[in-house]
Amino acid sequence: MYKFIKVGMADLQSSQHPCIITTLGLGSCVGIALYDPTRKVAGLAHVMLPSSQQARNNTNIAKFADTAIVKLIDDMVALGAVRTKLIAKLAGGAQMFSFNDTSDILKIGARNVAASKEVLKTLRIPIIAEDTGGNHGRTIEIHSEDGKLLIKTIGHGIKEI
Amino acid sequence: MVTDINNLNNMHLDVLKEIGNIGAGNAATALAKLLNRKIDMDVPRAKILEFKDVNEILGGAELPVVGILLKVSGDLTGNIMFILKQQAAALLVNMLMGRPLDIVQEEFSEIELSALKEIGNILAGSYLSSLSALTNLKIISSVPDLAIDMAGAILSVPAIEFGKVGDTVLYIETEFSEGCARVVGDFFLVPDYDTYDILLRALGVNC
């Protein structure tokens, strides 16, 4: 029986096999899915902002790409994952409203993706697949069986990465 | 001193609800005139939500909705959004264009999308101008932009701005319905974190 775990906005969860971890309606936020194929430990973070350094209030570490990824790895290692075996998949980081002006807030999606990649690179976790950018929302699910990431959209189909 | 939204008391919330009442009341009147139909609105709600609950406000993060967003600038900054379920948006377009109501199209044409944006523009304009008259604050709205997507993805847009300063977000929400309750939309005013006290002070409330 699969354990079905839901991750909210600015939240992160991890679990051993068998589980499906999901987060609904990602817009500019980024979903970072980590997986250890050898121990079948899966984790998912739903981050809203690129960096805890620029924020006035950074008590919720699941909110930021830099702190959330580190915490997620720690949680997964505690569940038996091997740090060097972890792989990453990214989804989200869309720009929901186009607007003509190019202020910060509107490009937040792209900044979230860039920051997530940077953090993963520093931690030497390979990103093996991604579905980021665009202008549509995504619901994602990571499956502990094989680490596949299922991405559902409205009007842009369903895909697996 | 900026009032922490977690420390807003009941009186503050009542004032914010009243703002929703006046703003949305004017917007409802504008919509009623535009459609030549009776429009009802419910009592506005001022909701302070944790991020994890934001996705679910409209009853499901994956619900397909039409969202019309305008940025607010001037003395008061933030976002104003009109959100309709997809079917309700289709009915609204039919009403506006004088077409039979029982034909519900799946996709919107350019002109229909433009009509929806214009509805958003008129409603947000009347909401904000009444708020401006009440508070003597200069309030300017941007051109409207529209997205058809999951409710969670659309509602997260104003929430992200709050993420920089706190772990909660405040939505002033008012629900509209057409006479036979077939067209239902939700109006959200989401003032930026730093502007609550401007808004409250302009109305003579001490923070």
CSV table of C-alpha atoms in Angstrom, one decimal:
chain,number,residue,atom,x,y,z
A,1,MET,CA,0.0,0.0,0.0
A,2,TYR,CA,1.5,3.3,-1.1
A,3,LYS,CA,1.7,6.1,1.4
A,4,PHE,CA,0.3,9.2,-0.2
A,5,ILE,CA,1.9,12.4,1.1
A,6,LYS,CA,0.9,16.0,0.3
A,7,VAL,CA,3.4,18.9,0.3
A,8,GLY,CA,1.9,22.4,0.8
A,9,MET,CA,3.4,25.7,-0.4
A,10,ALA,CA,6.6,26.4,1.5
A,11,ASP,CA,6.7,22.8,2.8
A,12,LEU,CA,8.9,19.7,2.4
A,13,GLN,CA,8.3,16.0,3.0
A,14,SER,CA,10.3,12.8,2.5
A,15,SER,CA,9.6,9.1,3.0
A,16,GLN,CA,10.8,5.6,2.4
A,17,HIS,CA,9.4,3.3,-0.2
A,18,PRO,CA,6.5,2.7,-0.9
A,19,CYS,CA,5.2,6.3,-1.3
A,20,ILE,CA,4.0,8.9,-3.7
A,21,ILE,CA,4.8,12.5,-2.6
A,22,THR,CA,2.8,15.2,-4.4
A,23,THR,CA,2.4,19.0,-4.5
A,24,LEU,CA,-0.5,20.7,-6.2
A,25,GLY,CA,-0.7,23.8,-8.3
A,26,LEU,CA,2.9,24.9,-8.6
A,27,GLY,CA,3.0,28.3,-10.3
A,28,SER,CA,6.1,30.4,-9.9
A,29,CYS,CA,7.1,28.2,-7.1
A,30,VAL,CA,9.5,25.3,-7.8
A,31,GLY,CA,9.1,21.7,-6.9
A,32,ILE,CA,12.5,20.0,-6.1
A,33,ALA,CA,12.2,16.2,-6.1
A,34,LEU,CA,15.1,14.2,-4.7
A,35,TYR,CA,15.5,10.5,-5.0
A,36,ASP,CA,18.0,7.8,-3.9
A,37,PRO,CA,17.5,4.9,-6.4
A,38,THR,CA,19.6,2.5,-4.3
A,39,ARG,CA,17.5,2.9,-1.1
A,40,LYS,CA,14.3,4.1,-2.7
A,41,VAL,CA,14.0,7.1,-0.5
A,42,ALA,CA,12.0,10.0,-2.1
A,43,GLY,CA,11.7,13.7,-1.0
A,44,LEU,CA,9.9,16.7,-2.3
A,45,ALA,CA,10.2,20.4,-1.5
A,46,HIS,CA,7.8,23.2,-2.7
A,47,VAL,CA,9.9,26.4,-2.5
A,48,MET,CA,8.6,30.0,-3.0
A,49,LEU,CA,11.7,32.1,-3.1
A,50,PRO,CA,15.3,31.7,-4.2
A,51,SER,CA,17.3,32.7,-1.1
A,52,SER,CA,16.8,33.0,2.6
A,53,GLN,CA,19.6,35.7,2.6
A,54,GLN,CA,17.4,38.3,1.0
A,55,ALA,CA,14.4,37.8,3.2
A,56,ARG,CA,13.5,39.7,6.3
A,57,ASN,CA,11.8,36.7,7.8
A,58,ASN,CA,13.5,33.4,7.2
A,59,THR,CA,12.2,31.2,10.0
A,60,ASN,CA,10.4,28.8,7.7
A,61,ILE,CA,13.3,27.1,6.0
A,62,ALA,CA,11.1,25.2,3.6
A,63,LYS,CA,10.2,28.5,1.9
A,64,PHE,CA,13.6,29.1,0.3
A,65,ALA,CA,15.5,27.1,-2.3
A,66,ASP,CA,18.9,27.3,-0.4
A,67,THR,CA,17.7,26.2,3.0
A,68,ALA,CA,14.9,23.8,1.8
A,69,ILE,CA,17.3,21.6,-0.2
A,70,VAL,CA,19.8,21.3,2.6
A,71,LYS,CA,17.0,20.3,5.0
A,72,LEU,CA,15.4,17.9,2.6
A,73,ILE,CA,18.7,16.1,2.1
A,74,ASP,CA,19.2,15.8,5.9
A,75,ASP,CA,15.7,14.4,6.3
A,76,MET,CA,16.3,11.9,3.6
A,77,VAL,CA,19.7,10.8,4.9
A,78,ALA,CA,18.0,10.3,8.3
A,79,LEU,CA,15.6,7.9,6.5
A,80,GLY,CA,18.5,5.9,5.1
A,81,ALA,CA,19.3,7.6,1.8
A,82,VAL,CA,22.9,7.8,0.7
A,83,ARG,CA,23.9,11.4,0.1
A,84,THR,CA,26.1,10.6,-2.9
A,85,LYS,CA,23.4,8.6,-4.6
A,86,LEU,CA,20.8,11.3,-4.7
A,87,ILE,CA,19.5,12.6,-8.0
A,88,ALA,CA,17.3,15.6,-8.5
A,89,LYS,CA,14.3,16.5,-10.8
A,90,LEU,CA,12.9,20.0,-11.0
A,91,ALA,CA,9.5,21.3,-12.1
A,92,GLY,CA,7.7,24.6,-11.9
A,93,GLY,CA,9.1,28.1,-12.0
A,94,ALA,CA,6.5,29.4,-14.5
A,95,GLN,CA,5.5,33.0,-15.0
A,96,MET,CA,1.7,32.9,-14.5
A,97,PHE,CA,1.0,36.5,-15.6
A,98,SER,CA,3.0,38.1,-18.4
A,99,PHE,CA,2.7,41.8,-17.8
A,100,ASN,CA,4.9,44.1,-19.8
A,101,ASP,CA,7.0,45.5,-17.0
A,102,THR,CA,9.9,43.3,-15.9
A,103,SER,CA,9.9,43.8,-12.1
A,104,ASP,CA,11.4,41.3,-9.8
A,105,ILE,CA,8.2,39.6,-8.6
A,106,LEU,CA,7.2,38.7,-12.1
A,107,LYS,CA,10.4,36.9,-12.9
A,108,ILE,CA,10.4,35.1,-9.6
A,109,GLY,CA,9.8,31.8,-11.3
A,110,ALA,CA,13.0,31.9,-13.4
A,111,ARG,CA,15.0,33.1,-10.3
A,112,ASN,CA,13.6,30.2,-8.2
A,113,VAL,CA,14.8,27.7,-10.9
A,114,ALA,CA,18.2,29.3,-11.2
A,115,ALA,CA,18.7,29.4,-7.4
A,116,SER,CA,17.6,25.7,-7.1
A,117,LYS,CA,20.1,24.7,-9.8
A,118,GLU,CA,22.9,26.6,-8.2
A,119,VAL,CA,22.3,25.0,-4.8
A,120,LEU,CA,22.1,21.5,-6.2
A,121,LYS,CA,25.3,22.1,-8.1
A,122,THR,CA,27.1,23.3,-5.0
A,123,LEU,CA,25.9,20.2,-3.2
A,124,ARG,CA,26.9,18.0,-6.2
A,125,ILE,CA,23.5,16.5,-6.7
A,126,PRO,CA,23.0,15.9,-10.4
A,127,ILE,CA,19.8,17.2,-12.0
A,128,ILE,CA,18.7,14.4,-14.3
A,129,ALA,CA,15.5,16.0,-15.6
A,130,GLU,CA,13.5,19.2,-15.5
A,131,ASP,CA,10.2,20.7,-16.7
A,132,THR,CA,10.5,24.4,-15.8
A,133,GLY,CA,9.5,27.8,-17.1
A,134,GLY,CA,6.6,28.5,-19.4
A,135,ASN,CA,3.4,30.1,-18.3
A,136,HIS,CA,1.3,27.3,-16.8
A,137,GLY,CA,0.8,25.7,-13.5
A,138,ARG,CA,1.8,22.1,-12.6
A,139,THR,CA,0.9,19.4,-10.2
A,140,ILE,CA,3.7,17.0,-9.6
A,141,GLU,CA,4.2,13.5,-8.0
A,142,ILE,CA,7.4,11.7,-7.2
A,143,HIS,CA,7.1,7.9,-7.1
A,144,SER,CA,9.4,6.0,-4.7
A,145,GLU,CA,9.2,2.9,-6.8
A,146,ASP,CA,11.5,4.2,-9.6
A,147,GLY,CA,11.9,7.9,-8.9
A,148,LYS,CA,9.7,8.9,-11.8
A,149,LEU,CA,8.2,12.4,-11.6
A,150,LEU,CA,4.7,12.7,-13.0
A,151,ILE,CA,3.7,16.2,-14.1
A,152,LYS,CA,0.1,17.2,-14.7
A,153,THR,CA,-1.1,20.5,-16.3
A,154,ILE,CA,-4.2,22.1,-17.6
A,155,GLY,CA,-4.0,22.3,-21.3
A,156,HIS,CA,-0.4,21.2,-21.6
A,157,GLY,CA,-0.9,17.5,-21.1
A,158,ILE,CA,0.6,15.0,-18.6
A,159,LYS,CA,4.2,13.9,-18.8
A,160,GLU,CA,6.7,11.8,-17.0
A,161,ILE,CA,10.3,12.8,-16.4
B,1,MET,CA,6.1,50.8,12.8
B,2,VAL,CA,4.6,48.2,10.6
B,3,THR,CA,1.8,46.2,12.1
B,4,ASP,CA,2.5,42.5,12.0
B,5,ILE,CA,-0.4,40.8,10.3
B,6,ASN,CA,-0.4,38.1,12.9
B,7,ASN,CA,-1.1,40.8,15.5
B,8,LEU,CA,-4.1,42.3,13.8
B,9,ASN,CA,-7.0,42.4,16.2
B,10,ASN,CA,-10.7,41.9,15.5
B,11,MET,CA,-11.3,45.6,14.9
B,12,HIS,CA,-8.5,45.7,12.3
B,13,LEU,CA,-10.0,42.7,10.6
B,14,ASP,CA,-13.5,44.3,10.7
B,15,VAL,CA,-12.1,47.5,9.1
B,16,LEU,CA,-10.4,45.4,6.4
B,17,LYS,CA,-13.7,43.5,5.8
B,18,GLU,CA,-15.5,46.8,5.5
B,19,ILE,CA,-13.0,47.9,2.9
B,20,GLY,CA,-13.9,44.7,1.0
B,21,ASN,CA,-17.6,45.5,1.5
B,22,ILE,CA,-17.4,49.0,0.0
B,23,GLY,CA,-15.0,48.1,-2.8
B,24,ALA,CA,-16.8,45.0,-3.8
B,25,GLY,CA,-20.2,46.7,-3.4
B,26,ASN,CA,-19.2,49.2,-6.1
B,27,ALA,CA,-17.7,46.5,-8.3
B,28,ALA,CA,-20.9,44.5,-8.0
B,29,THR,CA,-22.9,47.5,-9.0
B,30,ALA,CA,-20.6,48.1,-12.0
B,31,LEU,CA,-21.0,44.4,-13.0
B,32,ALA,CA,-24.8,44.6,-12.6
B,33,LYS,CA,-24.9,47.6,-14.9
B,34,LEU,CA,-22.6,46.0,-17.4
B,35,LEU,CA,-24.7,42.9,-17.7
B,36,ASN,CA,-28.0,44.4,-16.9
B,37,ARG,CA,-28.6,41.7,-14.3
B,38,LYS,CA,-29.0,41.4,-10.6
B,39,ILE,CA,-25.6,40.7,-8.9
B,40,ASP,CA,-25.4,39.5,-5.3
B,41,MET,CA,-22.4,39.6,-3.1
B,42,ASP,CA,-21.8,37.9,0.2
B,43,VAL,CA,-20.2,39.3,3.3
B,44,PRO,CA,-16.5,39.9,2.7
B,45,ARG,CA,-14.0,37.8,4.5
B,46,ALA,CA,-10.6,38.9,5.7
B,47,LYS,CA,-8.4,35.8,5.9
B,48,ILE,CA,-5.0,35.4,7.3
B,49,LEU,CA,-3.7,32.2,5.9
B,50,GLU,CA,-0.6,30.1,6.2
B,51,PHE,CA,1.1,29.4,2.9
B,52,LYS,CA,0.2,25.7,3.0
B,53,ASP,CA,-3.5,26.6,3.1
B,54,VAL,CA,-3.4,29.3,0.3
B,55,ASN,CA,-3.8,26.7,-2.4
B,56,GLU,CA,-7.0,25.5,-1.1
B,57,ILE,CA,-9.0,28.7,-0.7
B,58,LEU,CA,-11.2,28.1,-3.7
B,59,GLY,CA,-11.8,24.5,-2.8
B,60,GLY,CA,-9.0,22.8,-4.6
B,61,ALA,CA,-5.5,23.7,-5.8
B,62,GLU,CA,-6.1,22.0,-9.2
B,63,LEU,CA,-9.4,23.6,-9.9
B,64,PRO,CA,-9.2,25.2,-13.4
B,65,VAL,CA,-10.0,28.9,-13.0
B,66,VAL,CA,-9.8,32.1,-14.9
B,67,GLY,CA,-7.7,34.7,-13.0
B,68,ILE,CA,-7.6,38.3,-13.9
B,69,LEU,CA,-4.8,40.1,-12.0
B,70,LEU,CA,-4.1,43.8,-11.7
B,71,LYS,CA,-1.1,45.3,-9.9
B,72,VAL,CA,-1.9,48.1,-7.5
B,73,SER,CA,0.5,51.0,-7.1
B,74,GLY,CA,0.5,54.6,-5.7
B,75,ASP,CA,0.1,55.2,-2.0
B,76,LEU,CA,-1.3,51.6,-1.6
B,77,THR,CA,0.5,48.7,-3.3
B,78,GLY,CA,-0.5,45.1,-3.8
B,79,ASN,CA,-2.6,43.0,-6.1
B,80,ILE,CA,-6.3,42.8,-7.0
B,81,MET,CA,-7.6,39.7,-8.5
B,82,PHE,CA,-10.9,38.5,-9.9
B,83,ILE,CA,-11.2,34.7,-10.1
B,84,LEU,CA,-13.9,32.8,-11.8
B,85,LYS,CA,-14.4,29.1,-12.3
B,86,GLN,CA,-14.0,28.3,-16.0
B,87,GLN,CA,-17.6,27.6,-16.6
B,88,ALA,CA,-18.7,30.7,-14.8
B,89,ALA,CA,-16.4,32.8,-17.0
B,90,ALA,CA,-17.9,31.2,-20.1
B,91,LEU,CA,-21.4,32.2,-18.9
B,92,LEU,CA,-20.3,35.7,-18.1
B,93,VAL,CA,-18.9,36.1,-21.6
B,94,ASN,CA,-22.2,34.8,-23.0
B,95,MET,CA,-24.2,37.3,-20.9
B,96,LEU,CA,-21.9,40.1,-22.0
B,97,MET,CA,-22.2,39.3,-25.6
B,98,GLY,CA,-25.9,38.6,-25.5
B,99,ARG,CA,-25.6,35.0,-26.5
B,100,PRO,CA,-27.7,32.0,-25.3
B,101,LEU,CA,-26.5,31.0,-21.9
B,102,ASP,CA,-26.9,27.2,-22.4
B,103,ILE,CA,-24.0,27.0,-25.0
B,104,VAL,CA,-20.9,26.7,-23.0
B,105,GLN,CA,-17.7,26.8,-25.1
B,106,GLU,CA,-14.6,25.0,-23.9
B,107,GLU,CA,-12.0,27.5,-25.2
B,108,PHE,CA,-12.1,31.3,-25.3
B,109,SER,CA,-11.4,33.3,-28.4
B,110,GLU,CA,-9.2,36.4,-28.4
B,111,ILE,CA,-12.2,38.7,-28.3
B,112,GLU,CA,-13.7,36.7,-25.4
B,113,LEU,CA,-10.5,36.8,-23.4
B,114,SER,CA,-10.3,40.5,-24.1
B,115,ALA,CA,-13.9,40.9,-22.8
B,116,LEU,CA,-13.0,39.0,-19.6
B,117,LYS,CA,-10.0,41.3,-19.0
B,118,GLU,CA,-12.1,44.3,-19.6
B,119,ILE,CA,-14.6,43.0,-17.0
B,120,GLY,CA,-11.7,42.6,-14.6
B,121,ASN,CA,-10.6,46.1,-15.4
B,122,ILE,CA,-14.0,47.7,-14.8
B,123,LEU,CA,-14.5,45.8,-11.6
B,124,ALA,CA,-11.1,46.5,-10.2
B,125,GLY,CA,-11.4,50.1,-11.2
B,126,SER,CA,-14.7,50.6,-9.4
B,127,TYR,CA,-13.4,48.7,-6.3
B,128,LEU,CA,-10.2,50.8,-6.1
B,129,SER,CA,-11.8,54.2,-6.9
B,130,SER,CA,-14.3,53.7,-4.1
B,131,LEU,CA,-11.4,52.7,-1.8
B,132,SER,CA,-9.5,55.8,-3.0
B,133,ALA,CA,-12.4,58.1,-2.3
B,134,LEU,CA,-12.8,56.6,1.2
B,135,THR,CA,-9.2,56.8,2.2
B,136,ASN,CA,-8.0,59.8,0.2
B,137,LEU,CA,-5.1,57.6,-0.9
B,138,LYS,CA,-3.8,57.7,-4.4
B,139,ILE,CA,-4.4,54.3,-5.9
B,140,ILE,CA,-3.5,53.3,-9.4
B,141,SER,CA,-4.1,50.0,-11.1
B,142,SER,CA,-2.1,48.4,-13.9
B,143,VAL,CA,-3.6,47.0,-17.1
B,144,PRO,CA,-5.2,43.7,-16.4
B,145,ASP,CA,-3.6,40.4,-17.3
B,146,LEU,CA,-5.4,37.1,-17.5
B,147,ALA,CA,-4.4,33.5,-16.9
B,148,ILE,CA,-6.4,30.3,-17.2
B,149,ASP,CA,-4.9,27.7,-15.0
B,150,MET,CA,-4.9,25.8,-11.6
B,151,ALA,CA,-6.3,27.9,-8.7
B,152,GLY,CA,-3.2,27.1,-6.6
B,153,ALA,CA,-0.8,28.4,-9.3
B,154,ILE,CA,-2.8,31.6,-9.7
B,155,LEU,CA,-3.4,32.3,-5.9
B,156,SER,CA,0.3,31.8,-5.2
B,157,VAL,CA,1.3,34.9,-7.3
B,158,PRO,CA,0.4,37.4,-4.6
B,159,ALA,CA,1.5,35.0,-1.8
B,160,ILE,CA,5.1,35.0,-3.0
B,161,GLU,CA,5.4,38.7,-2.3
B,162,PHE,CA,4.5,37.9,1.3
B,163,GLY,CA,7.0,35.1,1.6
B,164,LYS,CA,9.8,37.7,1.7
B,165,VAL,CA,8.6,39.2,5.0
B,166,GLY,CA,6.4,36.6,6.7
B,167,ASP,CA,4.8,33.2,6.8
B,168,THR,CA,1.2,34.3,6.4
B,169,VAL,CA,-0.8,36.2,3.8
B,170,LEU,CA,-3.9,38.3,4.1
B,171,TYR,CA,-6.7,38.1,1.5
B,172,ILE,CA,-9.8,40.3,1.6
B,173,GLU,CA,-12.2,38.1,-0.3
B,174,THR,CA,-15.7,38.8,-1.6
B,175,GLU,CA,-17.8,36.3,-3.5
B,176,PHE,CA,-20.2,37.5,-6.3
B,177,SER,CA,-23.1,35.6,-7.7
B,178,GLU,CA,-25.5,36.4,-10.5
B,179,GLY,CA,-29.3,36.3,-9.7
B,180,CYS,CA,-29.7,32.6,-10.4
B,181,ALA,CA,-26.4,31.8,-8.8
B,182,ARG,CA,-24.9,30.6,-12.0
B,183,VAL,CA,-22.1,33.0,-12.3
B,184,VAL,CA,-19.9,33.0,-9.2
B,185,GLY,CA,-16.6,34.8,-9.0
B,186,ASP,CA,-14.3,35.7,-6.1
B,187,PHE,CA,-12.7,39.1,-5.7
B,188,PHE,CA,-9.4,39.3,-3.8
B,189,LEU,CA,-7.7,42.4,-2.6
B,190,VAL,CA,-4.2,41.5,-1.4
B,191,PRO,CA,-2.4,44.6,-0.2
B,192,ASP,CA,1.3,44.3,0.2
B,193,TYR,CA,2.7,43.6,3.7
B,194,ASP,CA,3.9,47.1,4.3
B,195,THR,CA,0.7,48.8,3.3
B,196,TYR,CA,-1.8,47.5,5.9
B,197,ASP,CA,-0.9,50.2,8.3
B,198,ILE,CA,-1.2,52.9,5.6
B,199,LEU,CA,-4.6,51.5,4.8
B,200,LEU,CA,-5.7,51.2,8.4
B,201,ARG,CA,-4.3,54.6,9.4
B,202,ALA,CA,-6.0,56.3,6.4
B,203,LEU,CA,-9.2,55.1,7.9
B,204,GLY,CA,-8.4,56.5,11.3
B,205,VAL,CA,-7.5,53.2,13.0
B,206,ASN,CA,-4.5,53.2,15.2
B,207,CYS,CA,-2.2,50.3,14.7
